[in-house]
Coordinates of C-alpha atoms in Angstrom, one line a residue:
X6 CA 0.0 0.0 0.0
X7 CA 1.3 3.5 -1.0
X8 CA 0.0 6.7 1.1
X9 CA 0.5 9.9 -0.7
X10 CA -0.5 13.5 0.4
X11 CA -2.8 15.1 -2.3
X12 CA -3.4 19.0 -2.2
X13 CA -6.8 20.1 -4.1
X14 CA -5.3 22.9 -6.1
X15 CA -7.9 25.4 -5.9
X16 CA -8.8 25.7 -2.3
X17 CA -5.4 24.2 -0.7
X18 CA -6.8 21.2 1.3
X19 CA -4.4 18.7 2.0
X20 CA -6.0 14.8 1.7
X21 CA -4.4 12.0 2.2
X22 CA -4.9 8.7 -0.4
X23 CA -3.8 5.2 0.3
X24 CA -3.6 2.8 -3.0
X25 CA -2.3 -0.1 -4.2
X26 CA -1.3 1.2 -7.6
X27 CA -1.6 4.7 -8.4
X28 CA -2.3 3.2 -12.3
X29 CA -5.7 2.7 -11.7
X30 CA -6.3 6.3 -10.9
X31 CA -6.1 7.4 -14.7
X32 CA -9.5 7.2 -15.2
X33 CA -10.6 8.3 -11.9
X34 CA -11.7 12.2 -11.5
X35 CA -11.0 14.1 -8.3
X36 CA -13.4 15.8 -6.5
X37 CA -12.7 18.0 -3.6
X38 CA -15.0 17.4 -0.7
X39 CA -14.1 21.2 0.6
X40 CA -14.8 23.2 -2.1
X41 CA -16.2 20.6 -5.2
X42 CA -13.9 21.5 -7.6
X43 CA -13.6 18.2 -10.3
X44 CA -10.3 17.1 -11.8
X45 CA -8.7 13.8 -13.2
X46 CA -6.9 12.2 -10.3
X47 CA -3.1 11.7 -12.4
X48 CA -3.7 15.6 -12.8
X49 CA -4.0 16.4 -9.0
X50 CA -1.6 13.7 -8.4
X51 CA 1.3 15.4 -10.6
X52 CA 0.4 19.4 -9.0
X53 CA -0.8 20.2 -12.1
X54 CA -3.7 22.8 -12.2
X55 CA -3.1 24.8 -9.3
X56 CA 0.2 26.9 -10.8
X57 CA -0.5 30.9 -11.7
X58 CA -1.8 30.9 -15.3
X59 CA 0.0 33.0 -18.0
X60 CA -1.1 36.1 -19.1
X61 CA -3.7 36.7 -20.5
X62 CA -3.8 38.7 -23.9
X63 CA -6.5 40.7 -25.9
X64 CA -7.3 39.8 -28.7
X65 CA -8.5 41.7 -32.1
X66 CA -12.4 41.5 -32.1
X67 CA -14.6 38.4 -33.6
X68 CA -14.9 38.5 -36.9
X69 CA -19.1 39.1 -37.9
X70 CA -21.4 36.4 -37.3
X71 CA -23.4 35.5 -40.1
X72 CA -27.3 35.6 -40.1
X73 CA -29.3 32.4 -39.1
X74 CA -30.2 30.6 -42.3
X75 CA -27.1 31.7 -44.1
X76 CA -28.7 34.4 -45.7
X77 CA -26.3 37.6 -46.9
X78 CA -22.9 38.3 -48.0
X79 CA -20.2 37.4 -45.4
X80 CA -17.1 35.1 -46.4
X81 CA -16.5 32.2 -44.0
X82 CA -12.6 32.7 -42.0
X83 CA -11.2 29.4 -42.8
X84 CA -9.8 27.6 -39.9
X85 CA -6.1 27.5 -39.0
X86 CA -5.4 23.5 -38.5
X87 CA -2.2 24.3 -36.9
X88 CA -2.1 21.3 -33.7
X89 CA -0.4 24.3 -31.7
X90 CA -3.8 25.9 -31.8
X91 CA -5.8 23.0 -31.4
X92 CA -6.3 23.3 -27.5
X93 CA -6.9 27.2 -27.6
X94 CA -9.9 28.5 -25.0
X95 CA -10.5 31.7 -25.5
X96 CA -13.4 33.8 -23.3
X97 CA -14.4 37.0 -25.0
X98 CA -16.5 39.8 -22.8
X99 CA -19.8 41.3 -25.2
X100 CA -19.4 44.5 -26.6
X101 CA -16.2 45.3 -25.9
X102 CA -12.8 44.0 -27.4
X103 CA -12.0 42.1 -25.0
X104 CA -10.7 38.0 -25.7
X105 CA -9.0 36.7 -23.8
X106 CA -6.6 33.5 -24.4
X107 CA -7.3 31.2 -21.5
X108 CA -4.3 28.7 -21.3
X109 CA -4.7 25.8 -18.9
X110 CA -4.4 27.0 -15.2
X111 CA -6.5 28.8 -12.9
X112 CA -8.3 32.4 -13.0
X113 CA -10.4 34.5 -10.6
X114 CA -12.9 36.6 -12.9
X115 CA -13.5 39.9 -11.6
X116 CA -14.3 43.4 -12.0
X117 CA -12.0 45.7 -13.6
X118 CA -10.9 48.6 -11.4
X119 CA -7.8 49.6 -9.8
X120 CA -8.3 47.4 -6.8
X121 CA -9.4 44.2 -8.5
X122 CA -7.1 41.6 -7.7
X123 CA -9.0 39.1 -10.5
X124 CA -6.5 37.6 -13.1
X125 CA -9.2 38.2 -15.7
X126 CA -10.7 42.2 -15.0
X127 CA -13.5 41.4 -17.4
X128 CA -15.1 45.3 -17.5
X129 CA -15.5 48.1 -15.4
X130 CA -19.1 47.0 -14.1
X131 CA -20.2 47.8 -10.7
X132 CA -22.6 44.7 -11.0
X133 CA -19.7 42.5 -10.7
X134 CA -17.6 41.7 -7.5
X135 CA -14.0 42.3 -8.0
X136 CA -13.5 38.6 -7.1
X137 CA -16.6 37.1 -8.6
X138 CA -16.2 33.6 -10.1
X139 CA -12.9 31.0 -10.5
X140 CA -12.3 29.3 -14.0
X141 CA -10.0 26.7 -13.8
X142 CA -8.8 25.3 -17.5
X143 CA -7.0 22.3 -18.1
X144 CA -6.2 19.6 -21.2
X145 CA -8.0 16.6 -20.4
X146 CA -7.2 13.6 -23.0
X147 CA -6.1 16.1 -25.1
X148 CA -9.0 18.4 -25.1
X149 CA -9.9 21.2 -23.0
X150 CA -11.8 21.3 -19.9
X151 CA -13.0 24.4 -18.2
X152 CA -15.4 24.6 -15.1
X153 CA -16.3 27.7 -13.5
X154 CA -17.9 28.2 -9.6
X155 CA -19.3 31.2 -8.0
X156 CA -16.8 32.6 -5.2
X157 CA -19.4 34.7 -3.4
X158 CA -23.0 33.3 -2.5
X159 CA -24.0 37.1 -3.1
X160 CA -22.6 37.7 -6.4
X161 CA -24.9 34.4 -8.9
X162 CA -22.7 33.2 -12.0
X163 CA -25.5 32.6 -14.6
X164 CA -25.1 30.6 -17.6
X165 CA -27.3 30.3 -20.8
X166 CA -29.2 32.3 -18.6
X167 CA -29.8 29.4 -15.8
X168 CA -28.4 30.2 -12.6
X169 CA -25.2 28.2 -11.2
X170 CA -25.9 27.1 -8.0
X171 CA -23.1 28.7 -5.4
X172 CA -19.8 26.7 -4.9
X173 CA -21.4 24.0 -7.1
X174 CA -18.7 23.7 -10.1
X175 CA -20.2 23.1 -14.0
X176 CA -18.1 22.3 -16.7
X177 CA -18.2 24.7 -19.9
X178 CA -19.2 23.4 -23.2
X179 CA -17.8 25.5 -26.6
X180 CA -20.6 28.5 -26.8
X181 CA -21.7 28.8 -23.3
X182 CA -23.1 32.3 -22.6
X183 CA -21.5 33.6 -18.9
X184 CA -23.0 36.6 -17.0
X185 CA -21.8 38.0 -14.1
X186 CA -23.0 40.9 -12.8
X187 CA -24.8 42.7 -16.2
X188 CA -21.6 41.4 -18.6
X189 CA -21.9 38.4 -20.6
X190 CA -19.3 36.6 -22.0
X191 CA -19.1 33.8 -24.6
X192 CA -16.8 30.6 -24.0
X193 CA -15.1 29.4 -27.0
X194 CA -12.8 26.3 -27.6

């Protein structure tokens, strides 16, 4: 029997796991009983997940959206099938120019003010707490994962206009429409 010390890398707690053969974890997920967030167990198990993620970097805005039914004159962007850019997430804030790259790691959405201490200062909206929501990304048998939980019981995360129940974590899905506060933002893979 091996005993080994796991730490959940979002909220620090330290448990302790006693196996036979740590192999048998690969298909195992992780979830902490503190604070719920989900990962796959050789992920927690190697400390990946809870390190600072990169910067993030603006991006140029989308290009237009054409209308339902294909109607009109827009010219399709044709896709860049460059495997470096596969696992690109990107979360862009509505009506601004705001996209940001999200790289796998983890980030506290917030406000954006001179006192927000959020990794992502999504726009200067007073609706929004300065530490609103956590969005932890990660490359999960090579694809990305992204879940997102409410850090405030007073501030609601609301997606596709449902809203997330507090500290309960839900995995994004390509297209999912975030508000917090009065911004919305669209989740892209």
């Amino acid at each position: 029997m091996t005993t080994q010390i796991i730490t959940c890398p979002v909220c620090k707690k330290k448990y302790k796991l006693t196996t036979e053969n740590l192999s048998h974890l690969s298909n195992q997920v992780f979830t902490c009983p503190n604070c719920k967030f989900t990962a796959p167990f050789l992920t927690v198990l190697k400390g990946l997940g809870g390190e600072k993620p990169n910067l993030t970097q603006e991006m140029p805005p989308l290009p237009p959206t054409p209308p339902p039914g294909g109607g009109g004159s827009h010219n399709p962007t044709k896709v860049n099938k460059n495997p470096a850019q596969q696992h690109q997430v990107f979360l862009t804030v509505a009506g601004t120019n705001s996209r940001f790259i999200l790289n796998p790691g983890l980030y506290i959405l917030g406000r954006k003010s001179s006192d927000s201490q959020a990794t992502l200062q999504l726009a200067p909206d007073i609706s929004m707490s300065r530490l609103h929501a956590r969005l932890s990304v990660q490359i999960v048998e090579g694809k990305p994962m992204a879940q997102i939980i409410g850090l405030k019981e007073n501030n609601p995360v609301i997606i596709n206009g449902k809203l997330l129940p507090f500290a309960r974590p839900y995995t994004l899905k390509n297209g999912d429409i975030l508000q917090l506060g009065r911004t919305q933002c669209q989740f892209t893979t």
